[in-house]
Amino acid sequence: MAASASPTLRTHSLHNSSLSLSSKLPLSSHFSVSLRQRSTRSARPLVVVVSAGLDAKPTVLVSEKLGEAGLKLLNDFANVDCSYNLSPEELCTKISLCDALIVRSGTKVTREVFESSGGRLKVVGRAGVGIDNVDLAAATEHGCLVVNAPTANTVAAAEHGIALLAAMSRNVAQADASVKAGKWQRSKYVGVSLVGKTLAVMGFGKVGSEVARRAKGLGMHVIAHDPYAPADRARAIGVELVSFDEAIATADFISLHMPLTPATSKILNDETFAKMKKGVMIVNVARGGVIDEEALVRALDSGIVAQAALDVFTEEPPPKDSKLILHEKVTTTPHLGASTVEAQEGVAIEIAEAVVGALKGELAATAVNAPMVPAEVLTELKPYVDLAEKLGRLAVQLVAGGSGVKSVKVTYASARAPDDLDTRVLRAMITKGLIEPISSVFVNLVNADFTAKQRGIRITEERIILDGSPESPLESIQVQIADVESKFASSLSESGEIKLEGRVKDGLPHLTKVGSFDVDVSLEGSIILCRQVDQPGMIGKVASVLGEENVNVSFMSVGRIAPRKHAIMAIGVDEQPSKESLKKIGDIPAIEEFVYLKL
Ligand SMILES: NC(=O)C1=CN([C@@H]2O[C@H](COP(=O)(O)OP(=O)(O)OC[C@H]3O[C@@H](n4cnc5c(N)ncnc54)[C@H](O)[C@@H]3O)[C@@H](O)[C@H]2O)C=CC1
Ligand SMILES: O=C(O)C(=O)COP(=O)(O)O
């Protein structure tokens, strides 16, 4: 066995993962960005994704118009069904035949869609930024990864914001309609200048900062409000970050660029309009729901808001008789922010690559409902990911029928500083190993914590901080299941939990401890664990039973507490022995108990 660094007595509890995944994972695009910003190890952090486990060509349903370049990428890999304008019922019917779904903002991917998929839907790709039309909690619960294309339409949306700002300040839409109606009303459509005016950018993310940059070029004084934006990024382009109240009270123009979340829903309402400068002008290319539309009509009527230019609406398309749409001080476009030729090609490629990659089980850079793990961290953890799943798989098979798994403790021994070892992937894989052998649930990184919680399994994690070299991320992983009976009593620790420990040796996962016995078994194929009276000839006896049935033994290892007392023999087998052979092993007089475990 590899010499392990000696543990110090310092142990500390990491965190209790019994929280549901959905409550911990990003529920809005801004959250996923902030996670990304936290990563210091990689410029482009990635996410481990679902392996779709597809034998045949997968089917991808594209429910809204997607750029040709993206369709080509999809067609090279999958059967692509482009069905636009599906009713909710038609979508629910089709989805059970699809492995992936690609949408824009016009398709509502509701809980019913995930339920109707019968577990086949593995990835939803949003060809754009906003994922407010996708029920993320339902996606997570169904183990479905949601990816978006967060960058390719940023400039298009920013340019549209500027276009609306300029058009609105000079009454372009109203004047155009008037000329077309045969009028020539030069004095009616005198506008206001942008130069020297204060623009408040609400939401200083990708689009907001591009709008700010362009507005600076127009000679505007730009301030921004964004509780999560780093001040240095704002400073770098000469923008001051201010409070919400200060932004709306000092602005001549307000441009909205935040995601629609519970916190931003109707953030412009009667109360906040009342705090604005009389005559303020408002641009919205974010989401209709961030404005209370009825309150906006009142603010337009009272003159608080001089004009509004809106690309997005609470209901799309809005009702034809909407007072807001028909208001003479309102300029509208039908959600065109992302609709440039260039942006649509870019978005289509970005989403097609993400969806194909996810279906292949590769890493996804733009997952919005799974933890982000930088690529190099993942590469390093790969053998430990295998080890984690296999330990979970073995541990749960040791549980005697009838005793439900409730409490699992995972202990990581490592010389790395706690902040330098991200265990979310390992925890998810242990959960997968624990749950999949005893259920029909497909567990992945997206739904692992949620599934564990749903099944009442509380997983706690602990770290043992080792002295020694932090070169390797982990020395060992230990999985303990408390308050259960074991099929194999020798797997119980002194305090009565099922306890397994594993290590990575030469890049391969090994089982290194069962209960209090040291063993050394490479974790592949299947394993027979026997407890026997430690005496000569035992290995030969078991091997000959297996040999008679032509079951290939890949390795054997014996661990004992003291010579000539009890020993545990771990035998790796390539084929599954018959019941008769297993019985014969059990009948060998010195064998006190044994168990057959599949990996
Ligand atoms: N009209 C259209 O066709 C398009 C609309 N969009 C929408 O534009 C919005 C922004 O998109 P991106 O800039 O790409 O997203 P982003 O995630 O890069 O930026 C959003 C910013 O809003 C901030 N934010 C979150 N909560 C906030 C709050 N309560 N107050 C102020 N700021 C808050 C976040 O910290 C983040 O910096 C999204 O709603 C997106 O759906 C994006 C592209 C096209
Ligand atoms: O990317 C976004 O958030 C958008 O709003 C663009 O929507 P669309 O893809 O044009 O339906």
XYZ file of C-alpha atoms and ligand atoms in Angstrom:
654
model
C 0.000 0.000 0.000
C 1.286 3.474 -0.781
C 2.755 5.186 2.224
C 0.334 7.793 3.374
C 1.286 11.073 4.883
C 0.608 11.075 8.569
C -2.647 12.702 9.541
C -2.612 15.533 11.993
C -5.452 15.680 14.455
C -6.984 18.611 12.633
C -10.233 17.649 11.046
C -12.933 20.022 10.100
C -16.386 19.707 8.802
C -16.809 20.924 5.246
C -20.474 21.289 4.725
C -23.632 19.414 4.960
C -24.849 18.641 1.527
C -28.357 17.829 2.526
C -29.465 21.158 1.041
C -31.213 20.663 -2.236
C -29.123 21.259 -5.289
C -31.694 23.582 -6.710
C -31.461 25.842 -3.731
C -27.707 26.065 -4.006
C -27.291 26.338 -7.709
C -27.698 29.376 -9.873
C -31.277 30.174 -10.557
C -30.475 33.050 -12.817
C -27.863 33.839 -15.359
C -26.261 36.452 -13.165
C -25.588 33.854 -10.504
C -23.815 31.607 -12.920
C -21.669 34.522 -13.947
C -20.743 35.269 -10.383
C -19.731 31.640 -9.879
C -17.606 31.896 -12.956
C -16.028 35.064 -11.669
C -15.090 33.323 -8.440
C -12.986 30.804 -10.255
C -9.335 31.720 -10.221
C -7.978 28.543 -11.750
C -9.240 28.797 -15.251
C -10.241 31.566 -17.555
C -13.010 29.340 -18.886
C -14.345 27.157 -16.127
C -16.194 24.102 -17.152
C -18.845 21.870 -15.791
C -18.954 18.116 -15.728
C -21.983 17.080 -17.596
C -24.340 14.280 -17.936
C -23.146 11.347 -19.949
C -26.177 10.703 -22.026
C -25.260 7.052 -22.433
C -26.736 7.031 -25.898
C -26.336 4.026 -28.103
C -28.155 5.294 -31.178
C -27.983 8.751 -32.746
C -29.600 11.182 -30.347
C -32.575 13.306 -31.337
C -32.469 17.067 -30.883
C -35.677 19.061 -31.077
C -35.162 22.660 -32.204
C -38.343 24.539 -31.345
C -37.387 28.004 -32.615
C -35.442 29.322 -35.561
C -31.738 28.647 -35.212
C -28.844 29.868 -37.413
C -27.702 27.544 -40.238
C -24.197 27.052 -38.872
C -25.618 25.699 -35.620
C -28.047 23.409 -37.435
C -25.169 21.999 -39.460
C -23.207 21.177 -36.322
C -26.273 19.479 -34.870
C -27.012 17.530 -38.058
C -23.485 16.119 -38.105
C -24.126 14.474 -34.765
C -27.830 13.967 -34.217
C -31.225 13.574 -35.818
C -32.517 17.121 -35.815
C -36.226 17.851 -35.684
C -36.931 21.524 -36.417
C -40.541 22.013 -35.343
C -41.425 25.632 -34.803
C -44.574 27.091 -33.235
C -45.464 23.958 -31.269
C -48.330 24.311 -28.838
C -47.492 23.386 -25.204
C -49.340 20.088 -25.729
C -47.445 19.305 -28.939
C -44.150 20.069 -27.208
C -45.026 17.720 -24.344
C -45.904 14.959 -26.811
C -42.756 15.344 -28.893
C -40.380 15.669 -25.980
C -40.582 12.019 -24.932
C -38.731 11.186 -28.169
C -35.975 13.746 -27.698
C -32.612 13.725 -25.943
C -32.110 17.466 -26.230
C -34.228 20.536 -26.804
C -33.003 23.854 -28.180
C -35.111 26.949 -27.563
C -34.965 30.725 -27.721
C -37.161 32.996 -25.610
C -40.407 31.938 -27.262
C -40.695 28.395 -25.866
C -41.823 27.846 -22.295
C -39.947 24.845 -20.953
C -42.228 24.081 -18.045
C -42.266 21.358 -15.412
C -44.808 19.508 -17.598
C -42.224 19.340 -20.376
C -39.706 17.628 -18.079
C -42.364 15.315 -16.684
C -43.531 14.403 -20.188
C -40.006 13.564 -21.303
C -40.068 10.363 -19.227
C -36.416 10.893 -18.297
C -35.131 10.928 -21.891
C -34.483 14.670 -22.095
C -30.881 15.173 -20.993
C -30.083 18.713 -22.113
C -31.996 21.914 -22.716
C -30.020 24.433 -24.732
C -31.123 28.060 -24.603
C -29.851 29.760 -27.758
C -29.386 33.059 -25.981
C -28.936 34.435 -22.483
C -32.163 34.639 -20.480
C -33.285 31.314 -19.039
C -36.402 32.698 -17.371
C -38.499 30.649 -19.834
C -36.977 27.400 -18.504
C -38.134 25.906 -15.188
C -34.663 25.382 -13.766
C -35.827 23.719 -10.565
C -37.788 21.149 -12.569
C -34.815 20.612 -14.912
C -32.558 19.968 -11.938
C -35.024 17.602 -10.303
C -35.212 15.626 -13.548
C -31.427 15.512 -13.899
C -31.591 17.587 -17.051
C -28.717 19.920 -17.752
C -29.555 23.424 -18.907
C -26.944 25.236 -20.967
C -27.165 28.680 -22.524
C -25.211 30.737 -25.036
C -24.339 33.697 -22.879
C -21.915 35.688 -24.988
C -22.761 35.655 -28.683
C -25.654 38.113 -28.556
C -24.240 40.593 -26.044
C -23.177 43.189 -28.589
C -26.423 42.833 -30.550
C -28.477 43.497 -27.405
C -26.267 46.442 -26.441
C -26.508 47.925 -29.934
C -30.283 47.553 -29.822
C -30.364 49.331 -26.462
C -28.395 52.227 -27.965
C -30.616 52.204 -31.063
C -33.724 52.508 -28.873
C -32.104 55.199 -26.726
C -31.251 57.332 -29.751
C -34.539 56.655 -31.536
C -36.563 57.508 -28.443
C -34.702 60.728 -27.660
C -35.400 61.965 -31.205
C -38.963 60.579 -31.580
C -37.879 58.534 -34.589
C -40.703 55.971 -34.455
C -43.455 58.513 -33.836
C -42.140 60.921 -36.474
C -41.809 58.108 -39.001
C -45.442 57.083 -38.439
C -46.511 60.707 -38.785
C -44.673 61.213 -42.092
C -46.159 57.977 -43.423
C -49.576 59.301 -42.432
C -48.968 62.274 -44.747
C -48.042 64.797 -42.034
C -44.981 67.034 -41.662
C -44.828 67.892 -37.915
C -41.343 69.350 -37.354
C -42.102 71.243 -34.161
C -44.061 68.387 -32.580
C -41.071 66.071 -32.732
C -38.299 68.190 -31.283
C -36.117 65.774 -29.360
C -33.634 65.917 -26.510
C -29.884 65.555 -26.811
C -27.932 62.682 -25.277
C -24.618 64.429 -24.814
C -23.982 65.503 -21.244
C -27.043 63.648 -19.938
C -26.876 61.047 -17.167
C -27.602 57.458 -18.142
C -28.228 54.916 -15.363
C -27.387 51.394 -16.480
C -29.308 49.004 -14.250
C -27.475 45.670 -14.303
C -23.813 46.060 -15.157
C -23.210 42.646 -16.682
C -22.244 41.769 -20.229
C -24.899 43.796 -22.034
C -25.014 46.610 -19.462
C -21.281 47.246 -19.632
C -21.319 47.292 -23.459
C -24.184 49.796 -23.361
C -22.209 51.905 -20.878
C -19.117 51.843 -23.093
C -21.131 52.970 -26.120
C -23.020 55.638 -24.187
C -19.706 57.075 -22.988
C -18.773 57.356 -26.655
C -21.905 59.436 -27.183
C -20.721 61.852 -24.517
C -23.142 60.715 -21.798
C -22.354 60.651 -18.093
C -22.848 56.998 -17.183
C -23.629 55.633 -13.739
C -24.612 52.032 -13.000
C -26.391 50.030 -10.361
C -25.529 46.362 -9.889
C -25.190 44.847 -6.426
C -22.947 42.072 -7.735
C -20.691 43.881 -10.202
C -17.052 44.479 -9.282
C -16.309 48.186 -8.852
C -12.949 47.890 -10.653
C -14.661 46.705 -13.863
C -16.919 49.745 -13.723
C -14.042 52.077 -12.911
C -12.043 50.697 -15.829
C -14.588 52.125 -18.271
C -15.221 55.283 -16.294
C -18.537 54.278 -14.760
C -19.487 54.887 -11.156
C -21.448 52.159 -9.342
C -24.205 53.702 -7.223
C -27.152 52.545 -5.136
C -30.500 51.754 -6.751
C -32.118 54.875 -5.300
C -29.282 57.146 -6.382
C -29.313 55.691 -9.887
C -33.018 56.202 -10.488
C -33.125 59.607 -8.790
C -30.275 61.173 -10.775
C -30.780 59.630 -14.207
C -32.111 61.434 -17.275
C -32.185 58.056 -19.026
C -32.496 54.593 -17.465
C -31.506 51.466 -19.350
C -32.417 48.080 -17.886
C -30.001 45.152 -18.203
C -30.617 42.807 -15.293
C -32.037 39.287 -15.454
C -35.630 38.662 -14.434
C -35.458 37.103 -10.974
C -37.758 37.269 -7.940
C -35.625 40.214 -6.763
C -35.871 42.168 -10.021
C -39.499 41.381 -10.853
C -41.387 44.706 -11.196
C -38.395 46.551 -9.782
C -39.728 49.639 -11.606
C -43.145 50.233 -10.028
C -45.326 53.086 -8.751
C -43.069 53.601 -5.756
C -39.823 53.654 -7.716
C -41.250 55.749 -10.589
C -42.171 58.336 -7.933
C -38.481 58.682 -7.029
C -37.382 59.434 -10.595
C -36.636 62.821 -12.176
C -39.663 64.182 -14.002
C -39.170 63.590 -17.718
C -36.929 60.529 -17.380
C -36.729 58.209 -20.402
C -36.557 54.438 -20.034
C -35.133 51.726 -22.274
C -35.830 48.042 -21.632
C -34.034 45.348 -23.618
C -33.802 43.021 -20.587
C -37.115 41.391 -19.671
C -40.627 42.859 -19.630
C -41.221 41.550 -16.117
C -38.698 43.912 -14.517
C -41.214 46.726 -15.084
C -44.708 46.874 -13.615
C -46.265 47.669 -16.984
C -49.469 49.150 -15.575
C -47.433 51.440 -13.327
C -45.402 52.507 -16.366
C -48.572 53.553 -18.179
C -49.499 55.657 -15.129
C -45.995 57.190 -15.007
C -46.184 58.018 -18.732
C -49.609 59.582 -18.306
C -48.497 61.676 -15.347
C -45.382 62.845 -17.194
C -42.874 61.363 -14.726
C -41.663 59.213 -17.590
C -41.395 61.229 -20.783
C -40.857 58.241 -23.038
C -40.161 54.527 -22.946
C -38.557 52.318 -25.574
C -39.351 48.665 -25.015
C -38.072 45.533 -26.710
C -39.466 43.096 -24.158
C -42.847 42.592 -22.499
C -44.366 40.620 -19.652
C -46.453 38.749 -22.165
C -44.957 38.141 -25.607
C -46.494 38.940 -27.977
C -48.366 41.523 -25.890
C -52.132 41.836 -26.205
C -53.075 43.916 -29.268
C -55.081 46.339 -27.134
C -52.309 46.819 -24.557
C -52.406 50.419 -23.326
C -48.655 50.354 -23.020
C -48.008 49.275 -26.591
C -50.494 51.771 -27.993
C -49.190 54.647 -25.851
C -47.930 57.484 -28.028
C -44.879 57.966 -25.792
C -43.799 54.361 -26.213
C -41.515 52.975 -28.924
C -41.597 49.200 -29.312
C -39.767 46.397 -31.059
C -40.797 42.723 -30.972
C -37.952 41.316 -28.815
C -35.296 42.038 -31.425
C -32.322 42.604 -29.099
C -30.529 39.446 -30.176
C -31.803 39.471 -33.719
C -28.872 40.370 -35.906
C -27.531 38.013 -38.538
C -24.194 37.930 -36.766
C -25.590 37.309 -33.292
C -27.904 34.532 -34.471
C -25.093 32.686 -36.245
C -22.910 33.070 -33.161
C -25.604 31.967 -30.748
C -26.503 28.978 -32.924
C -22.897 27.774 -33.012
C -22.411 28.425 -29.295
C -25.502 26.453 -28.312
C -25.022 23.635 -30.826
C -21.493 23.043 -29.546
C -22.693 23.090 -25.938
C -25.562 20.666 -26.588
C -23.531 18.237 -28.698
C -20.754 18.298 -26.100
C -23.210 17.656 -23.295
C -24.823 14.752 -25.162
C -21.369 13.254 -25.650
C -20.850 13.501 -21.895
C -18.183 16.153 -22.314
C -17.678 19.238 -20.238
C -20.060 22.157 -20.580
C -18.763 25.657 -20.077
C -22.166 27.279 -19.919
C -24.239 25.088 -17.624
C -26.688 27.081 -15.580
C -27.910 24.365 -13.211
C -24.763 22.463 -12.308
C -21.726 23.372 -10.250
C -18.841 24.783 -12.197
C -15.573 22.945 -11.969
C -12.527 24.328 -13.738
C -11.273 21.986 -16.451
C -7.844 21.380 -14.994
C -9.299 20.614 -11.571
C -11.572 18.101 -13.198
C -8.739 16.433 -15.088
C -6.832 16.082 -11.864
C -9.837 14.680 -10.016
C -10.815 12.197 -12.735
C -9.490 8.998 -11.045
C -10.940 10.178 -7.729
C -14.288 10.710 -9.434
C -14.197 7.003 -10.442
C -13.101 6.029 -6.962
C -15.889 8.062 -5.370
C -18.618 6.446 -7.450
C -17.266 2.951 -6.866
C -16.969 3.409 -3.114
C -20.588 4.580 -3.025
C -21.638 1.629 -5.151
C -19.819 -0.914 -2.938
C -20.943 0.671 0.323
C -24.641 0.575 -0.531
C -24.430 -3.064 -1.592
C -23.145 -3.903 1.872
C -26.323 -2.576 3.472
C -28.620 -5.392 4.582
C -32.097 -5.278 3.064
C -34.590 -3.388 5.164
C -32.178 -0.930 6.702
C -32.651 2.348 4.813
C -29.642 4.513 4.160
C -30.122 7.807 5.984
C -26.768 9.072 7.066
C -23.566 8.952 5.049
C -20.287 10.504 6.090
C -17.553 11.083 3.549
C -14.056 11.810 4.772
C -11.424 13.176 2.429
C -7.802 12.922 3.569
C -5.654 15.429 1.746
C -2.628 17.610 2.219
C -4.351 20.360 0.225
C -5.768 23.430 1.916
C -9.558 23.131 2.180
C -10.105 25.996 -0.283
C -7.907 24.221 -2.782
C -9.995 21.080 -3.058
C -13.455 21.293 -4.516
C -15.323 18.158 -3.461
C -18.701 18.836 -5.104
C -18.002 16.495 -7.986
C -16.807 13.747 -5.648
C -19.853 14.108 -3.437
C -22.120 13.911 -6.473
C -20.383 10.750 -7.657
C -20.598 9.081 -4.253
C -24.302 9.932 -4.264
C -24.632 8.427 -7.739
C -22.895 5.261 -6.525
C -25.098 5.069 -3.447
C -28.418 5.625 -5.184
C -28.222 4.058 -8.644
C -27.801 0.415 -7.523
C -30.929 0.653 -5.395
C -33.231 2.642 -7.643
C -34.131 3.407 -11.210
C -33.111 7.029 -10.803
C -30.443 8.388 -13.113
C -28.143 10.442 -10.917
C -25.741 13.014 -12.284
C -23.969 16.115 -11.204
C -27.082 18.156 -11.859
C -29.500 16.266 -9.655
C -27.261 14.442 -7.148
C -27.869 16.572 -4.059
C -31.531 16.969 -4.902
C -31.978 13.215 -5.348
C -30.166 12.461 -2.092
C -32.373 14.901 -0.233
C -35.486 13.542 -1.843
C -34.564 10.045 -0.673
C -33.849 11.292 2.833
C -30.113 10.640 2.605
C -28.026 13.132 4.535
C -24.471 13.314 3.286
C -21.915 15.093 5.414
C -18.366 15.738 4.390
C -15.281 15.990 6.538
C -11.662 16.750 5.795
C -8.587 15.261 7.405
C -5.755 17.639 6.720
C -2.561 15.705 6.193
C 0.980 16.918 6.550
C 3.020 16.295 3.474
C 2.943 17.112 -0.176
C -0.225 18.631 -1.591
C 0.801 17.487 -5.071
C -1.869 14.848 -5.243
C -5.343 16.230 -4.525
C -6.347 13.392 -2.213
C -4.719 10.654 -0.222
C -7.888 8.723 0.450
C -11.665 8.855 0.477
C -13.648 7.114 3.171
C -17.376 6.416 2.958
C -19.273 5.514 6.116
C -22.937 4.595 6.329
C -24.361 4.914 9.838
C -27.385 3.277 11.481
C -27.676 0.322 9.134
C -27.134 -3.407 9.341
C -24.517 -4.908 7.046
C -24.675 -8.040 4.900
C -21.016 -8.414 5.689
C -20.422 -7.751 9.374
C -16.674 -7.342 8.852
C -17.361 -4.147 6.909
C -18.520 -2.473 10.121
C -16.126 -0.147 11.892
C -15.565 -0.340 15.635
C -18.319 2.234 16.086
C -20.745 0.191 13.990
C -20.856 1.984 10.629
C -20.275 0.368 7.265
C -16.874 1.754 6.406
C -14.910 1.601 3.168
C -11.791 3.456 2.227
C -10.210 3.856 -1.179
C -7.165 5.394 -2.757
C -5.911 6.071 -6.233
C -2.835 4.039 -7.141
C -1.097 4.410 -10.487
C -4.088 6.367 -11.682
C -6.568 3.603 -10.783
C -9.094 3.414 -7.963
C -8.340 0.838 -5.271
C -10.309 -0.353 -2.278
C -7.879 -0.145 0.613
C -9.948 -0.704 3.729
C -13.074 -2.659 4.619
C -14.253 -2.040 8.191
C -11.016 -2.301 10.170
C -9.270 -4.591 7.673
C -6.639 -3.347 5.244
C -7.053 -4.770 1.748
C -5.793 -3.729 -1.659
C -8.124 -4.400 -4.526
C -8.233 -2.635 -7.855
C -11.825 -1.480 -8.342
C -12.941 -3.045 -11.583
C -15.254 -5.895 -12.528
C -16.776 -7.518 -9.451
C -15.470 -8.295 -6.031
C -15.961 -11.117 -3.558
C -15.184 -10.246 0.032
C -14.701 -13.160 2.430
C -13.886 -13.188 6.105
C -12.057 -16.297 7.102
C -9.972 -17.770 9.815
C -6.463 -16.779 8.817
C -4.808 -20.063 7.842
C -2.710 -21.341 4.939
C -4.340 -22.579 1.731
C -7.436 -20.355 1.775
C -6.575 -18.444 -1.398
C -6.085 -21.747 -3.256
C -9.417 -23.163 -2.065
C -11.456 -20.167 -3.239
C -9.495 -19.855 -6.474
C -10.132 -23.479 -7.355
C -13.931 -23.088 -6.891
C -13.863 -20.148 -9.263
C -11.465 -21.879 -11.648
C -13.801 -24.888 -11.946
C -16.410 -22.529 -13.380
C -13.895 -20.725 -15.574
C -14.340 -17.458 -13.683
C -11.184 -15.440 -14.164
C -9.663 -14.063 -10.968
C -8.022 -10.717 -11.678
C -6.453 -10.288 -8.251
C -6.599 -11.368 -4.629
C -5.609 -9.555 -1.540
C -5.682 -10.598 2.093
C -5.882 -8.227 5.015
C -5.681 -9.422 8.550
C -5.818 -7.970 11.997
C -3.287 -10.356 13.512
C -1.682 -13.530 12.130
C -3.774 -16.719 12.467
C -6.855 -14.800 13.625
C -9.348 -13.303 11.198
C -8.510 -12.120 7.718
C -10.440 -10.541 4.910
C -9.840 -11.803 1.435
C -10.824 -9.554 -1.465
C -11.033 -11.304 -4.807
C -11.547 -9.505 -8.088
C -13.421 -11.518 -10.720
C -13.935 -10.703 -14.403
C -17.118 -12.775 -14.764
C -20.072 -13.149 -12.454
C -19.775 -16.492 -10.568
C -22.898 -18.669 -10.517
C -24.975 -18.983 -7.364
C -23.648 -22.546 -6.966
C -20.022 -21.384 -7.012
C -20.782 -18.654 -4.515
C -22.486 -21.226 -2.299
C -19.449 -23.495 -2.562
C -17.240 -20.616 -1.427
C -19.561 -20.008 1.495
C -19.395 -23.713 2.388
C -15.590 -23.730 2.755
C -15.359 -24.398 6.500
C -12.920 -21.616 7.416
C -15.019 -18.990 5.640
C -17.132 -17.172 8.203
C -18.990 -14.811 5.889
C -18.756 -13.551 2.348
C -20.441 -11.121 -0.004
C -20.425 -10.665 -3.776
C -20.389 -7.038 -4.936
C -20.811 -5.702 -8.466
C -19.134 -2.520 -9.657
N -33.758 41.718 -25.712
C -32.981 40.727 -26.055
O -33.101 40.153 -27.130
C -31.908 40.311 -25.135
C -32.091 40.397 -23.800
N -31.110 40.011 -22.944
C -31.380 40.163 -21.528
O -30.515 41.155 -21.014
C -30.255 40.900 -19.643
C -28.778 41.001 -19.383
O -28.066 40.028 -20.123
P -26.501 39.857 -19.882
O -25.876 41.166 -19.720
O -26.005 38.944 -20.927
O -26.532 39.112 -18.496
P -25.421 39.180 -17.371
O -25.711 38.053 -16.474
O -24.065 39.293 -17.971
O -25.728 40.548 -16.615
C -26.797 40.744 -15.762
C -26.311 41.648 -14.642
O -27.429 41.982 -13.843
C -26.976 42.068 -12.526
N -28.063 42.011 -11.570
C -28.661 40.916 -11.013
N -29.600 41.305 -10.147
C -29.601 42.657 -10.156
C -30.357 43.628 -9.462
N -31.292 43.284 -8.570
N -30.100 44.921 -9.719
C -29.154 45.274 -10.608
N -28.399 44.396 -11.278
C -28.632 43.109 -11.064
C -26.000 40.921 -12.406
O -25.114 41.110 -11.323
C -25.295 40.974 -13.731
O -24.105 41.743 -13.648
C -30.873 39.530 -19.361
O -32.156 39.742 -18.813
C -31.039 38.932 -20.719
O -32.050 37.979 -20.724
C -29.906 39.550 -23.376
C -29.676 39.406 -24.713
C -30.666 39.748 -25.702
O -30.742 36.046 -25.110
C -31.711 36.584 -24.569
O -31.852 36.691 -23.345
C -32.772 37.123 -25.398
O -33.670 37.736 -24.878
C -32.786 36.842 -26.838
O -33.991 36.177 -27.086
P -34.245 35.442 -28.477
O -33.201 34.365 -28.569
O -34.083 36.460 -29.538
O -35.630 34.894 -28.378
